[in-house]
Coordinates of C-alpha atoms in Angstrom, one line a residue:
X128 CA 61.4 30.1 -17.7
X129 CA 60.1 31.8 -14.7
X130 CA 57.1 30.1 -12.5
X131 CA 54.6 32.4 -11.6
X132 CA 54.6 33.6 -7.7
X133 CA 52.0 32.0 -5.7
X134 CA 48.9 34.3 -4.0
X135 CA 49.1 35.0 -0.4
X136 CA 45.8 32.7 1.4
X137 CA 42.9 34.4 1.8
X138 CA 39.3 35.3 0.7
X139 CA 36.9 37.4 -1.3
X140 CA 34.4 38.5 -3.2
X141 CA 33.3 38.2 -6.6
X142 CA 31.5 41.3 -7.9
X143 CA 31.3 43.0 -10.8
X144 CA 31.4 46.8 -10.9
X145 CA 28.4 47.4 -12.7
X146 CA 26.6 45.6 -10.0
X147 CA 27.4 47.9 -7.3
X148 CA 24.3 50.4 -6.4
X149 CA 24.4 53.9 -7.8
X150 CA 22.1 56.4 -8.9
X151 CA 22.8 56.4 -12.7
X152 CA 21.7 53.0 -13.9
X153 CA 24.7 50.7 -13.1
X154 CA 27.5 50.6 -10.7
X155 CA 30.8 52.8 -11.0
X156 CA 34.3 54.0 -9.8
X157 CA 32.8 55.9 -7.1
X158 CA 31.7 56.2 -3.5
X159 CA 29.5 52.7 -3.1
X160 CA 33.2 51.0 -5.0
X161 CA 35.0 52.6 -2.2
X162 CA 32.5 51.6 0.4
X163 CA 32.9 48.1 -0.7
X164 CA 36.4 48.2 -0.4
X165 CA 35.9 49.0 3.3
X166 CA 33.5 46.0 3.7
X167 CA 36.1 43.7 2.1
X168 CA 38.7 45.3 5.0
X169 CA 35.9 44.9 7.7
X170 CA 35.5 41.0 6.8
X171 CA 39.4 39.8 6.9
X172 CA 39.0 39.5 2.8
X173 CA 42.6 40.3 0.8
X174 CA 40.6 40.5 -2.3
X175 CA 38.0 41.5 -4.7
X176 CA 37.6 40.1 -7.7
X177 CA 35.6 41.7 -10.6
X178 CA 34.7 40.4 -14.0
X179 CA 36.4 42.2 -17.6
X180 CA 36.3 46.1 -17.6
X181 CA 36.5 46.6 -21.3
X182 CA 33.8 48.3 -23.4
X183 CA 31.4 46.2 -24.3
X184 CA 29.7 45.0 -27.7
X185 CA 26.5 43.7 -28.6
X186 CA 24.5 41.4 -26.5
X187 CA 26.7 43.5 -23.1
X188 CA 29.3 40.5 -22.3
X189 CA 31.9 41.8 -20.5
X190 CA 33.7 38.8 -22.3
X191 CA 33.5 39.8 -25.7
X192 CA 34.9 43.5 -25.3
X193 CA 35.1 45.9 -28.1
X194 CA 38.7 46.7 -26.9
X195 CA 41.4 44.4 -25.6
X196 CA 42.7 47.5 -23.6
X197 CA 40.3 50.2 -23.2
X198 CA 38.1 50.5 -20.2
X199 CA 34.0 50.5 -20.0
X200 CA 32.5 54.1 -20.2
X201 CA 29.9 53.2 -18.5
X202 CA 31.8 52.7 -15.0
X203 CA 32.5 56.3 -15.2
X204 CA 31.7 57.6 -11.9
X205 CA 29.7 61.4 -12.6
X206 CA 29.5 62.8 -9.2
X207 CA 33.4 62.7 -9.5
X208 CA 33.1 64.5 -12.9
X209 CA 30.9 66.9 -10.9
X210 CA 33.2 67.3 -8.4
X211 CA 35.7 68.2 -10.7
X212 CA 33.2 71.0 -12.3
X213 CA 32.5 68.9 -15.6
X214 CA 29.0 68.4 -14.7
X215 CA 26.0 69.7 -12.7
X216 CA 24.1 66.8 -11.0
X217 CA 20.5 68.4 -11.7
X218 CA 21.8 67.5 -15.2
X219 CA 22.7 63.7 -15.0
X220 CA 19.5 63.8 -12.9
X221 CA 17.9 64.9 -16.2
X222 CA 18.6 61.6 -18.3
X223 CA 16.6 58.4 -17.3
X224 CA 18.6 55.5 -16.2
X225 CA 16.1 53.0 -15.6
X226 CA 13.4 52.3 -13.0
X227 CA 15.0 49.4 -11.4
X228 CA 18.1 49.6 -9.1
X229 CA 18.3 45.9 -9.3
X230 CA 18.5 46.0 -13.1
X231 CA 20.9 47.7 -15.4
X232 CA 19.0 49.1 -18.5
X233 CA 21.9 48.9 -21.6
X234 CA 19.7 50.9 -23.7
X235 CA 19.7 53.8 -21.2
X236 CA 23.2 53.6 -20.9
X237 CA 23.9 53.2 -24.6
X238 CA 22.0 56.5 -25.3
X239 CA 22.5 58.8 -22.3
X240 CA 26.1 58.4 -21.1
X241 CA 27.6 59.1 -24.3
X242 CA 25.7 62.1 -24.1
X243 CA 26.6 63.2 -20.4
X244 CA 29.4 62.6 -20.8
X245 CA 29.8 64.8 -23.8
X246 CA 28.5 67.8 -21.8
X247 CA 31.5 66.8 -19.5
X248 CA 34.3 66.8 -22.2
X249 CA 32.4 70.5 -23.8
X250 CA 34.1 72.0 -20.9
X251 CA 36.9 69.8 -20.0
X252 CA 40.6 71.7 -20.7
X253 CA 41.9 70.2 -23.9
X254 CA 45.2 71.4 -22.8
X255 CA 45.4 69.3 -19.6
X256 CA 48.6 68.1 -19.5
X257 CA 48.0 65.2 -17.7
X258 CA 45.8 64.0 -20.5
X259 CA 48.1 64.6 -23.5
X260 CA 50.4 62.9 -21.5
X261 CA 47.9 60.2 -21.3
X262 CA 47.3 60.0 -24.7
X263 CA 50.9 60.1 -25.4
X264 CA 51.8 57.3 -23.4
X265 CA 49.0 55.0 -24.1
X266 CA 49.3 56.0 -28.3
X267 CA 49.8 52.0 -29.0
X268 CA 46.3 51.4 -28.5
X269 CA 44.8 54.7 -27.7
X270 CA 44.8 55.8 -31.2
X271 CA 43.5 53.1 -33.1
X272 CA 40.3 52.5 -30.4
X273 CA 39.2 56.3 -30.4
X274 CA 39.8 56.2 -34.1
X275 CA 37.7 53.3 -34.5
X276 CA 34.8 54.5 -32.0
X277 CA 34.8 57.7 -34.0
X278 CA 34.5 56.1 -37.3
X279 CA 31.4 53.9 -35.6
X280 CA 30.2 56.9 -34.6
X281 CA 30.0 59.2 -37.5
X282 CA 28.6 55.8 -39.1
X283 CA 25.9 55.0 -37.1
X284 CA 27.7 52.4 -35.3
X285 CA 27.6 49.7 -37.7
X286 CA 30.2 46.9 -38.0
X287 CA 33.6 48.1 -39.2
X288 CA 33.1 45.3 -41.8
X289 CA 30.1 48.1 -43.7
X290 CA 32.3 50.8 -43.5
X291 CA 33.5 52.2 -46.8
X292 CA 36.1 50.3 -48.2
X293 CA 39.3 52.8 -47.6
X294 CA 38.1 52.8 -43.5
X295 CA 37.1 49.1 -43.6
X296 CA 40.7 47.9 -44.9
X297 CA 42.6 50.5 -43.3
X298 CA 43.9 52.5 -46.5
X299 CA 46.3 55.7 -45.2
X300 CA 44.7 58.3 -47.2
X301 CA 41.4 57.3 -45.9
X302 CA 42.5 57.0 -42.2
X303 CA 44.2 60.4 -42.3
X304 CA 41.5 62.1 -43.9
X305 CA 38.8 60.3 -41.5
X306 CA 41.8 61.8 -38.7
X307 CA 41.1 65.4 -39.4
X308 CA 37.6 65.0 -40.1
X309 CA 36.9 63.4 -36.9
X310 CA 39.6 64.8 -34.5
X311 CA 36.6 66.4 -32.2
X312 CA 35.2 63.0 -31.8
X313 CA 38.6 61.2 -31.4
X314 CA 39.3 63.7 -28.5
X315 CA 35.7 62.4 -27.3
X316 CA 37.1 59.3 -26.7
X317 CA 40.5 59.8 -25.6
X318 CA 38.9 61.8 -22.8
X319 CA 36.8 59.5 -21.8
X320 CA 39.5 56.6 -21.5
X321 CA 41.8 59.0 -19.6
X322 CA 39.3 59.6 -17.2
X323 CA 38.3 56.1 -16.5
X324 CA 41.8 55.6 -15.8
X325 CA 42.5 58.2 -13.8
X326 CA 39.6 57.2 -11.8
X327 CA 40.7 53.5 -12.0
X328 CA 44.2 54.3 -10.4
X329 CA 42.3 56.5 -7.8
X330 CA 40.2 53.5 -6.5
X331 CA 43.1 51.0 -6.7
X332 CA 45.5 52.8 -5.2
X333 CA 42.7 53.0 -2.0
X334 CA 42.1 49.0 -2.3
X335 CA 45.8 49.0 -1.7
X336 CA 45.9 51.1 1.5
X337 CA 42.8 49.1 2.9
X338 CA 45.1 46.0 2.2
X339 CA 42.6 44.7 -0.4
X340 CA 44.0 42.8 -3.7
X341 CA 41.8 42.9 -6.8
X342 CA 41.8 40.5 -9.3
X343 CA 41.3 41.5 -12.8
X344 CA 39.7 39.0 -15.3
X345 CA 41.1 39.2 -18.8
X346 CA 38.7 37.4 -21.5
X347 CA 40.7 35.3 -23.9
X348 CA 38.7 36.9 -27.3
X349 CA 37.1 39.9 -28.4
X350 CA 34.3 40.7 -30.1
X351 CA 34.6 40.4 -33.9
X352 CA 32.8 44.4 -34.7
X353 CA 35.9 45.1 -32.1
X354 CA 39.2 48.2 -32.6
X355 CA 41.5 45.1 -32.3
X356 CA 40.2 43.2 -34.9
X357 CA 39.8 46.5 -36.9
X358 CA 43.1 47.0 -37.1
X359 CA 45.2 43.7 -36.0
X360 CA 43.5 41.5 -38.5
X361 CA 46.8 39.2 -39.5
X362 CA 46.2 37.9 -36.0
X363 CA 43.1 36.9 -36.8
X364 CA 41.6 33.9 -39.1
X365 CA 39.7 37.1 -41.0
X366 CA 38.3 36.5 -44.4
X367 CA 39.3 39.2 -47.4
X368 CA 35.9 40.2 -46.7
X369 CA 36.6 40.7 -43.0
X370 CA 34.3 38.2 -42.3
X371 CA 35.7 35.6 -39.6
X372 CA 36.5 32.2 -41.2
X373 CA 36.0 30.4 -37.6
X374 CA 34.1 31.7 -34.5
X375 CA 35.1 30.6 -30.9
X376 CA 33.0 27.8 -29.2
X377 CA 32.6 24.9 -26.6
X378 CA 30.8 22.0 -27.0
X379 CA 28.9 20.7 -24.1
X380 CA 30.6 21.1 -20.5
X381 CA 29.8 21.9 -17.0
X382 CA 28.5 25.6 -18.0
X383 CA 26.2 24.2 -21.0
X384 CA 24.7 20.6 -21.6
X385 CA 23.9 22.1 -25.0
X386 CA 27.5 23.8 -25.6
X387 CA 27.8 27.7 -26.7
X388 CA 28.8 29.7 -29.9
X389 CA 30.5 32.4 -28.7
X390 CA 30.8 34.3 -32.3
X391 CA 34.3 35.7 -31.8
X392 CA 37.0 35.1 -34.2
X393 CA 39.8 32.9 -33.5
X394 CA 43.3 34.0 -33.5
X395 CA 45.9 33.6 -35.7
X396 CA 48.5 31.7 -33.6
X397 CA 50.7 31.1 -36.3
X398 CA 50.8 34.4 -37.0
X399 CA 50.7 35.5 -33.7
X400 CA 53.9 33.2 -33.1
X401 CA 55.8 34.8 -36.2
X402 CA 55.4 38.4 -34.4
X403 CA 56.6 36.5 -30.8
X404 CA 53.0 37.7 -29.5
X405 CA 53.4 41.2 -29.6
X406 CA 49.3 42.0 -29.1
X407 CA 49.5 39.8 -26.4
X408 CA 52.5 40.9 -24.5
X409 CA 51.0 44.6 -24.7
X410 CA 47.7 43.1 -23.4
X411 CA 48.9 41.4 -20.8
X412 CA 51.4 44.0 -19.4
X413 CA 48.5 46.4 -19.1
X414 CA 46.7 44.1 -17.0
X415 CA 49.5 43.7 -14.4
X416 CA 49.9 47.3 -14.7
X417 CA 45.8 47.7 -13.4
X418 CA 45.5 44.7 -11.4
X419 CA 47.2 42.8 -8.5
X420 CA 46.5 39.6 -9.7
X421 CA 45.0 38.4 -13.3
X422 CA 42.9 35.8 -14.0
X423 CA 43.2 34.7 -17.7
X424 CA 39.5 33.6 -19.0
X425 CA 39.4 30.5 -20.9
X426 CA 42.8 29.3 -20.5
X427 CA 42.1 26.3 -22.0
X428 CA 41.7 27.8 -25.3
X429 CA 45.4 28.8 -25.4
X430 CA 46.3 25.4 -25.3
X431 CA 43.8 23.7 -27.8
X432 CA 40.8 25.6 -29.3
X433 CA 37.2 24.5 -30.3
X434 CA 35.5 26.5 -33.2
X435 CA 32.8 26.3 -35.4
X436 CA 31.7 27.9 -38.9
X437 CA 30.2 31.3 -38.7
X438 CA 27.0 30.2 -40.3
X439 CA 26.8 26.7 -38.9
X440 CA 24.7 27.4 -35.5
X441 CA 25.5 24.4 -33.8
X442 CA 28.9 24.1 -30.8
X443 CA 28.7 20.7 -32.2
X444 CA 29.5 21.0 -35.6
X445 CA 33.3 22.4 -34.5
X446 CA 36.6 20.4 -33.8
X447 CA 39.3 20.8 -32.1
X448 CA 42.6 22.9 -32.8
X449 CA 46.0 23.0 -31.9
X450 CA 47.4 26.2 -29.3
X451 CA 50.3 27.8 -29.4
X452 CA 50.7 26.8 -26.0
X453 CA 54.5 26.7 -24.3
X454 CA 55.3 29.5 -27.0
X455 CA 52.1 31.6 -25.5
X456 CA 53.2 31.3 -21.9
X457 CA 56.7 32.3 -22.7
X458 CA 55.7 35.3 -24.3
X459 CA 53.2 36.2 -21.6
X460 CA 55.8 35.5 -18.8
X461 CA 58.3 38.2 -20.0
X462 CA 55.9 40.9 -19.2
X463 CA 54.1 39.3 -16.1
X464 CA 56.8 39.8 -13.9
X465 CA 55.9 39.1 -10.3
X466 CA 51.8 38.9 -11.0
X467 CA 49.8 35.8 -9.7
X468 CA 48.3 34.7 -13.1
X469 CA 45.0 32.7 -12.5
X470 CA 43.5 30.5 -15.3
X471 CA 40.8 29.3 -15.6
X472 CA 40.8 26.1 -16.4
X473 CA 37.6 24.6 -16.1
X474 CA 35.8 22.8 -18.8
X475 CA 36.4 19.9 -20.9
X476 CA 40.1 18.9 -19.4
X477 CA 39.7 15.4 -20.5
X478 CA 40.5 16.5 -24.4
X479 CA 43.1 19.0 -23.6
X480 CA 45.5 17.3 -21.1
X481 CA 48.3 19.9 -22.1
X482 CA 46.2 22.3 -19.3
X483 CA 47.5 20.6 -16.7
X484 CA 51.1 20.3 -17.8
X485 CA 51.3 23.5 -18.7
X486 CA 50.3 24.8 -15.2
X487 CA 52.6 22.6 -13.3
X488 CA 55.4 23.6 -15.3
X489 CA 54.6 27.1 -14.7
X490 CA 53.3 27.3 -11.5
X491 CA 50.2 28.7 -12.4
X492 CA 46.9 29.5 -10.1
X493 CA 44.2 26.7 -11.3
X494 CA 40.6 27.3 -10.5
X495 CA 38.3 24.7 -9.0
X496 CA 34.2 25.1 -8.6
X497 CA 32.4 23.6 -5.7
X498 CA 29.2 24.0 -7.9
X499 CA 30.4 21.5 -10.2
X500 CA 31.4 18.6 -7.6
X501 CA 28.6 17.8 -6.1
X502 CA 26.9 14.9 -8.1
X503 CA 29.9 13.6 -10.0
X504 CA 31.1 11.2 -7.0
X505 CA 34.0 11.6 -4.5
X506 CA 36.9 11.6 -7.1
X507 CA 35.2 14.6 -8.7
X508 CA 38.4 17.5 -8.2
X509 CA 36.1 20.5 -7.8
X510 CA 35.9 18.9 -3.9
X511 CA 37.9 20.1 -1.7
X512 CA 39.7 16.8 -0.3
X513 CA 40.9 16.1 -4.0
X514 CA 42.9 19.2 -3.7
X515 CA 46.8 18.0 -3.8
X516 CA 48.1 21.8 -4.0
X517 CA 47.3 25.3 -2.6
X518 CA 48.1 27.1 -6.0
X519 CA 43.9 27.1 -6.7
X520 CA 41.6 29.5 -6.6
X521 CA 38.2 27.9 -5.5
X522 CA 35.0 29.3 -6.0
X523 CA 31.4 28.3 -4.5
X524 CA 29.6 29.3 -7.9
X525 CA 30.7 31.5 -10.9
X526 CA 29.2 34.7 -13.4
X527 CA 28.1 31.4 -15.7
X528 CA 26.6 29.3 -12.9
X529 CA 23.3 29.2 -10.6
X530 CA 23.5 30.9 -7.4
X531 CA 24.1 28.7 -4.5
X532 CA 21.1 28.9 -2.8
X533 CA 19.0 28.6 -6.3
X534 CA 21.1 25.3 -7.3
X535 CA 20.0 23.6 -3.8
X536 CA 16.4 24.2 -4.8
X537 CA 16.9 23.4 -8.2
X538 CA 18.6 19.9 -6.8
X539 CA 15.1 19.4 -4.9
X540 CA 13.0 20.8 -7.7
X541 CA 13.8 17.6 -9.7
X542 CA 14.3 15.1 -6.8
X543 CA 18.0 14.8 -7.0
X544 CA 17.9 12.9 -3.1
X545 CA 21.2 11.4 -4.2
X546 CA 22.8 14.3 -4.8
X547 CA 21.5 16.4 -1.8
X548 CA 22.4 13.5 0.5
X549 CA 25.8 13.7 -0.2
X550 CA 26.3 17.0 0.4
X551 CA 25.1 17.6 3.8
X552 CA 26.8 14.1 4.9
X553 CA 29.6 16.3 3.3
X554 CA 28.8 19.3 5.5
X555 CA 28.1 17.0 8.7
X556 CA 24.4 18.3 8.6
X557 CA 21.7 16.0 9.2
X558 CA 18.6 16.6 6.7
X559 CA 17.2 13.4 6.8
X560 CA 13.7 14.4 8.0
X561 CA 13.5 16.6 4.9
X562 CA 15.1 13.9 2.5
X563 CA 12.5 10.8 4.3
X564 CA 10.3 10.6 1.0
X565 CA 12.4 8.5 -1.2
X566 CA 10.9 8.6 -4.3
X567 CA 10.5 12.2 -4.3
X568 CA 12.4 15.3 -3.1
X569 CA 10.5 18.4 -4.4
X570 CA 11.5 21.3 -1.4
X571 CA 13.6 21.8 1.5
X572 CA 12.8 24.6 3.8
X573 CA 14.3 27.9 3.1
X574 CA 16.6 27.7 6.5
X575 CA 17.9 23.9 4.7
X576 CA 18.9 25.8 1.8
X577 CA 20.5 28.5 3.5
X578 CA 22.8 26.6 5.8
X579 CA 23.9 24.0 2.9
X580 CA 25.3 27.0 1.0
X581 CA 26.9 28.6 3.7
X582 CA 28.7 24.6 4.4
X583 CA 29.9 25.3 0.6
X584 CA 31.0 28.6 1.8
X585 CA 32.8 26.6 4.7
X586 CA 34.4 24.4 2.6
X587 CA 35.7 27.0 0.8
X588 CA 37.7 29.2 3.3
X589 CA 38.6 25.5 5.5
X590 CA 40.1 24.0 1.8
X591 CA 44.0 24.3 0.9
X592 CA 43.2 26.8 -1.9
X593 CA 44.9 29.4 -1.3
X594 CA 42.1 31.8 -3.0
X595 CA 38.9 31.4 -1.7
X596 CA 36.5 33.7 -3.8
X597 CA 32.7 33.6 -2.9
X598 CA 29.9 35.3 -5.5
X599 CA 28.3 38.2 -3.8
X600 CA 25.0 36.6 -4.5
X601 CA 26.1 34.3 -2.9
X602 CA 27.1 36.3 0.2
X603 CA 24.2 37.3 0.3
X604 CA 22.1 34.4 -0.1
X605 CA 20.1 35.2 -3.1
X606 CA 18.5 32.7 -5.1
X607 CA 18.4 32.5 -9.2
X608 CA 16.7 35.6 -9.3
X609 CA 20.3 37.2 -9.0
X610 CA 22.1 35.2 -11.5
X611 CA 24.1 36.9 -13.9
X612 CA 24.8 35.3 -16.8
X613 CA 22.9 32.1 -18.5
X614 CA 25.8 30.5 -21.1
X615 CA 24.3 30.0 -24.2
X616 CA 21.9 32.4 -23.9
X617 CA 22.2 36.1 -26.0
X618 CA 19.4 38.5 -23.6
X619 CA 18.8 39.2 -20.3
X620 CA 22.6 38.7 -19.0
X621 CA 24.8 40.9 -17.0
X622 CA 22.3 42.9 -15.9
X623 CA 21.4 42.5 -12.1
X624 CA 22.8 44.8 -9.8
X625 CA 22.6 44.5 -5.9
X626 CA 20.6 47.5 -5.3
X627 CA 19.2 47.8 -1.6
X628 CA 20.4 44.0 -0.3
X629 CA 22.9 44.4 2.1
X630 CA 24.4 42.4 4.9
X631 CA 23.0 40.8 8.1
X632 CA 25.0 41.0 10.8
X633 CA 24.9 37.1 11.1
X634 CA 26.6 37.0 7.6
X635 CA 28.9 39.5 8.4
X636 CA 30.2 37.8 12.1
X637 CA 30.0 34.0 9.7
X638 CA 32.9 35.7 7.7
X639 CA 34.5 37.3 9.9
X640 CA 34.8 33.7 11.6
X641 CA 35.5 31.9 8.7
X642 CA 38.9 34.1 8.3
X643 CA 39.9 33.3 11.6
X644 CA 39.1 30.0 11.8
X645 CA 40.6 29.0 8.6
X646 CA 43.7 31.7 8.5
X647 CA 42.2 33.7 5.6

């Protein structure tokens, strides 16, 4: 057994991709991700951490991908597909991407990049060699996701689990003849995923020189309509039918008083364990092989797992279930090598305590919340002085939480004195003028709010973590507004994008300080 190798200290940003500005509807692999990479160098931060780059499925979570291993079209940057000849930008200016460039519209994007980006493969050289030799050498997943996204495709993109019965359950004749009748379509796909990676390596090869780390974030499911699924069903609790016999869940936690159904299906560990991980070893060498670091979503659910019925609707209706655990990690550390593994640990730790001995034994990267430690007393180990290690990553807020600046007012929306008390003693700030009515706390003034989240943003950089990663939003001191994912709920999520905001030069010299002041 091999522990994992601890991350160098230092700071950064949380951002997802798609949230970058851009001119086509949603952030990509292009000029404003490069210019972010310079900002990153220009505030002391190593890294940049971004949320799950797979394709995604209905309801646009980037945590329920449609492939374990392909990469989002979407992110495709087209001005570098211009620049290459493959398109004219009069006509990507052609297609509407949406009105808002603080908004991403998914049903813009659903409809129009597969079709720009169909002009681009028209004229694209098929005999490249650089992308046979792409598809060549990425044939162990390659062909079963463009397969399956042609198959979608020519079918109106229903669930695999409608498709005739020699597609749905994989019979050879019908997946050869569905091979040749499709091969235009296939090479569709296979195009695109070759040039998201080639533009991938591009930008993180330039994060590199600029001295910039960036972790990747690896959900621990897929989406059940998903390639893997599709076609690595044994590893799944699948029905005959291909309907999933349990769907991932949580019952209630920090994220969600109310719990979540997440939907996906559960995996097979035992089988999983009989074929020594195999999907998972491939999955996870592929993310060292894009990312410098990898945070591992949901970690907990590798140890013990909560599901519920498909049809039951209620997180509380579920139970608990055993992980494959030690035999997981073992797997997963053969192909890790020298990558920092982050898990994400948070949740209910009090009814898996094998999450904690695990990561000791390993020497695994926890991850601690600030959010969550404000109202749960001193002991609470999201705050900083219970921190007994520097192998954390610590954030201020997460993609699942409130914004900084919008929990503070929501803490003096419903009169939580207590609460609010305790953190500026925390932060050595005197409120107490704004905190006099007792009985009632219903606002603080908007220059309060601000400097209580930039004390969390303090605390973060002065803790022992040695990963201090801070939510652009909250960077940039944006309220709820800017929130980008509400657990629990199925519409409106992942969608904001930081269009015009950018930074003050007060923020920018705060940071700057903060990474001297706290060697970061």
């Amino acid at each position: 057994m091999k522990k994992y190798v601890s991350p160098v200290r230092g700071a950064g940003i949380l951002m997802s991709i798609g949230s970058l500005p851009s001119d086509y509807g949603i952030g990509t692999m292009g000029r404003a991700a490069y210019n972010f990479i310079d900002i990153l160098a220009d505030l002391k931060m190593r890294y940049w951490q971004i949320l799950p780059i797979g394709p995604l499925s209905y309801g646009n979570s980037p945590y329920q991908p449609i492939s374990a291993f392909a990469g989002n079209n979407y992110l495709i940057d087209l001005d570098e597909l211009v620049g290459e000849g493959l398109l004219r930008t009069e006509e990507i200016r052609a297609y509407d991407w949406g009105k808002d460039d603080e908004d991403i519209d998914y049903a813009n994007m659903y409809h129009n990049r597969r079709l720009i980006l169909k002009t681009a493969y028209e004229r694209f050289n098929k005999d490249d060699a650089e992308y046979n030799g792409f598809i060549k050498d990425n044939a162990g997943w390659l062909d079963d996701y463009t397969l399956f996204r042609a198959i979608k495709e020519a079918n109106s993109d229903i669930s695999w689990t409608e498709w005739d019965k020699g597609l749905k359950n994989r019979e050879r004749t019908a997946l050869m003849k569905a091979r040749t009748e499709l091969a235009d379509s296939i090479g569709f796909y296979s195009f695109c995923q070759y040039m998201f990676h080639k533009q991938w390596d591009k930008l993180h090869e330039y994060a590199k020189g600029k001295g910039v780390s960036i972790i990747g974030d690896v959900p621990l499911y897929v989406a059940h309509d998903s390639a893997d699924v599709w076609s690595e069903r044994e590893n799944f609790q699948i029905n005959d039918d291909g309907s999933p016999r349990l769907v991932s869940a949580v019952p209630s936690d920090e994220f969600s008083p109310k719990g979540q159904i997440w939907g996906s299906p559960v995996y097979n560990w035992e089988e999983m364990d009989d074929n020594d991980f195999s999907w998972w070893r491939m999955r996870m060498k592929k993310a060292c092989e894009m990312f410098d670091l990898v945070r591992l979503d949901h970690f907990i659910g590798a140890v013990r797992y909560y599901a519920v019925s498909p049809d039951s609707g209620r997180s509380d209706s579920g139970r608990w279930y055993k992980g494959p655990s030690r035999n997981f990690m073992d797997a997963i550390s053969e192909v890790m090598q020298d990558t920092t593994l982050i898990v994400d640990d948070a949740g209910p730790r009090t009814v898996v305590p094998g999450v904690k001995k695990l990561i000791d034994k390993w020497g695994l990267t926890c991850s601690r919340i600030l959010v969550f430690g404000w109202d749960k007393g001193s002991d609470n180990d999201n705050l900083i002085h219970n921190y007994t290690e520097s192998d954390i990553a610590v954030y201020t807020t997460t993609h699942d939480t409130q914004t900084l600046v919008g929990y503070i007012e929501g803490l003096a929306a419903l009169g939580k004195r207590d609460t609010l008390d305790y953190m500026s003693r925390y932060m050595g700030m005197d409120i107490s003028d704004e905190l006099s009515d007792k009985d009632k706390v219903t606002h603080l003034s908007d220059k309060t709010v601000k400097a209580l989240a930039r004390g969390c943003i303090r605390a973060a950089y002065a803790s022992t973590a040695d990963i201090a990663i801070i939510p652009i939003q909250d960077i940039l001191e944006m309220g709820n507004e800017a929130r980008m994912n509400a657990p629990s709920t199925v519409f409106g999520n992942w969608q904001w994008r930081v269009g015009t905001h950018t930074l003050g030069e007060s923020q920018r010299a705060f940071l700057i300080d903060m990474a001297f002041l706290y060697r970061r």
